[in-house]
Amino acid sequence: MKQDLTEKEEEAMNIFWEKGPQIVREMLEFYPDPKPHFNTLSTVVRTLEDKGFVSHKQTGQSYQYFAVISAEQYHKKTLSNIISRYFSGSYINAISALAKEEHISTDELRQLIDEIENSEK
């Protein structure tokens, strides 16, 4: 997995993660109007392959693309990158920022502590 995903790349990856292997033309069905042009989507998918997020197999005269990493793997990597970039690699600093901005309540913090303690047992 090289680099982060752009918004358009992440949108395409969500289709692979939710719908499974796809031919580019089939993927267009899952986009709302206005749908991207076939060539644009094809470029996005090939870029995802270059970045190591998808691979393909030939089916007739088309390529069927499929995700080679799971959504969970991608989300974990993205979270780690955010923590590293914006919080000096400290998960405590990230949680503290969330608590200070009131995106996470004291009760939620207690629940998180309980979950961590229970998972350690």
Coordinates of C-alpha atoms in Angstrom, one line a residue:
M1 CA 0.0 0.0 0.0
K2 CA 1.6 3.2 -1.1
Q3 CA 0.3 6.7 -0.3
D4 CA -3.1 7.8 0.9
L5 CA -6.2 7.6 -1.2
T6 CA -7.8 10.6 -2.8
E7 CA -11.6 11.1 -2.3
K8 CA -12.3 9.5 -5.7
E9 CA -10.0 6.6 -5.0
E10 CA -11.6 6.0 -1.7
E11 CA -15.1 6.1 -3.3
A12 CA -14.0 3.4 -5.7
M13 CA -12.4 1.3 -3.0
N14 CA -15.7 1.4 -1.0
I15 CA -17.4 -0.2 -4.0
F16 CA -14.9 -3.0 -4.0
W17 CA -15.2 -3.5 -0.3
E18 CA -19.0 -3.4 -0.4
K19 CA -19.7 -5.2 -3.7
G20 CA -16.7 -7.4 -4.3
P21 CA -14.8 -7.8 -7.5
Q22 CA -15.9 -5.5 -10.3
I23 CA -15.4 -4.8 -14.0
V24 CA -15.1 -1.0 -14.4
R25 CA -18.3 -0.8 -16.5
E26 CA -20.2 -2.6 -13.7
M27 CA -18.9 -0.2 -11.1
L28 CA -20.6 2.8 -12.8
E29 CA -23.9 1.4 -11.7
F30 CA -23.1 2.1 -8.1
Y31 CA -22.3 5.8 -8.6
P32 CA -25.0 8.4 -8.2
D33 CA -25.8 10.8 -11.0
P34 CA -23.9 12.4 -12.5
K35 CA -21.8 9.3 -12.9
P36 CA -18.1 9.6 -13.7
H37 CA -17.1 9.0 -17.3
F38 CA -15.9 5.4 -17.9
N39 CA -12.4 6.6 -18.8
T40 CA -12.1 8.6 -15.6
L41 CA -13.2 5.7 -13.5
S42 CA -10.9 3.4 -15.4
T43 CA -7.9 5.7 -14.6
V44 CA -8.9 5.8 -10.9
V45 CA -9.0 2.0 -10.8
R46 CA -5.6 1.7 -12.6
T47 CA -4.1 4.2 -10.1
L48 CA -5.5 2.1 -7.2
E49 CA -3.7 -0.9 -8.8
D50 CA -0.4 1.1 -9.1
K51 CA -0.7 2.1 -5.4
G52 CA -1.2 -1.6 -4.4
F53 CA -4.8 -1.4 -3.3
V54 CA -6.4 -3.5 -6.0
S55 CA -5.3 -6.2 -8.5
H56 CA -7.1 -7.7 -11.5
K57 CA -7.7 -10.9 -13.4
Q58 CA -8.7 -11.1 -17.0
T59 CA -12.3 -12.2 -17.7
G60 CA -12.8 -12.5 -21.4
Q61 CA -11.8 -9.2 -22.9
S62 CA -12.2 -7.3 -19.7
Y63 CA -10.3 -7.0 -16.4
Q64 CA -12.1 -7.7 -13.2
Y65 CA -10.6 -5.7 -10.4
F66 CA -10.6 -6.7 -6.7
A67 CA -9.4 -5.2 -3.4
V68 CA -6.2 -6.7 -2.1
I69 CA -6.5 -5.0 1.3
S70 CA -9.6 -4.9 3.5
A71 CA -11.4 -1.8 4.6
E72 CA -10.3 -2.6 8.2
Q73 CA -6.6 -2.7 7.1
Y74 CA -7.0 0.6 5.3
H75 CA -8.8 2.3 8.2
K76 CA -6.2 1.2 10.7
K77 CA -3.4 2.5 8.5
T78 CA -5.2 5.8 7.9
L79 CA -5.8 6.2 11.7
S80 CA -2.1 5.5 12.4
N81 CA -1.1 8.1 9.8
I82 CA -3.4 10.7 11.3
I83 CA -2.1 10.0 14.8
S84 CA 1.5 10.2 13.5
R85 CA 1.0 13.4 11.5
Y86 CA -1.2 15.4 13.7
F87 CA -0.7 14.1 17.3
S88 CA 3.1 13.4 17.3
G89 CA 2.3 9.6 17.3
S90 CA 0.5 9.8 20.6
Y91 CA -3.0 8.2 20.8
I92 CA -3.3 9.9 24.2
N93 CA -3.0 13.3 22.5
A94 CA -5.6 12.3 20.0
I95 CA -8.1 11.2 22.6
S96 CA -7.3 14.2 24.7
A97 CA -8.1 16.5 21.6
L98 CA -11.4 14.6 21.1
A99 CA -12.3 15.0 24.7
K100 CA -11.4 18.7 24.8
E101 CA -13.4 19.4 21.7
E102 CA -16.3 17.5 23.3
H103 CA -16.5 14.9 20.5
I104 CA -16.1 12.3 23.2
S105 CA -17.8 12.6 26.6
T106 CA -16.5 11.6 30.0
D107 CA -19.0 8.6 30.0
E108 CA -17.6 7.5 26.6
L109 CA -14.1 7.7 28.0
R110 CA -15.1 5.6 30.9
Q111 CA -16.7 3.1 28.6
L112 CA -13.5 3.0 26.5
I113 CA -11.4 2.3 29.6
D114 CA -13.8 -0.5 30.6
E115 CA -13.6 -2.0 27.2
I116 CA -9.8 -1.9 27.3
E117 CA -9.6 -3.4 30.8
N118 CA -12.0 -6.2 29.8
S119 CA -10.1 -7.0 26.6
E120 CA -6.9 -7.3 28.7
K121 CA -8.4 -10.0 30.9

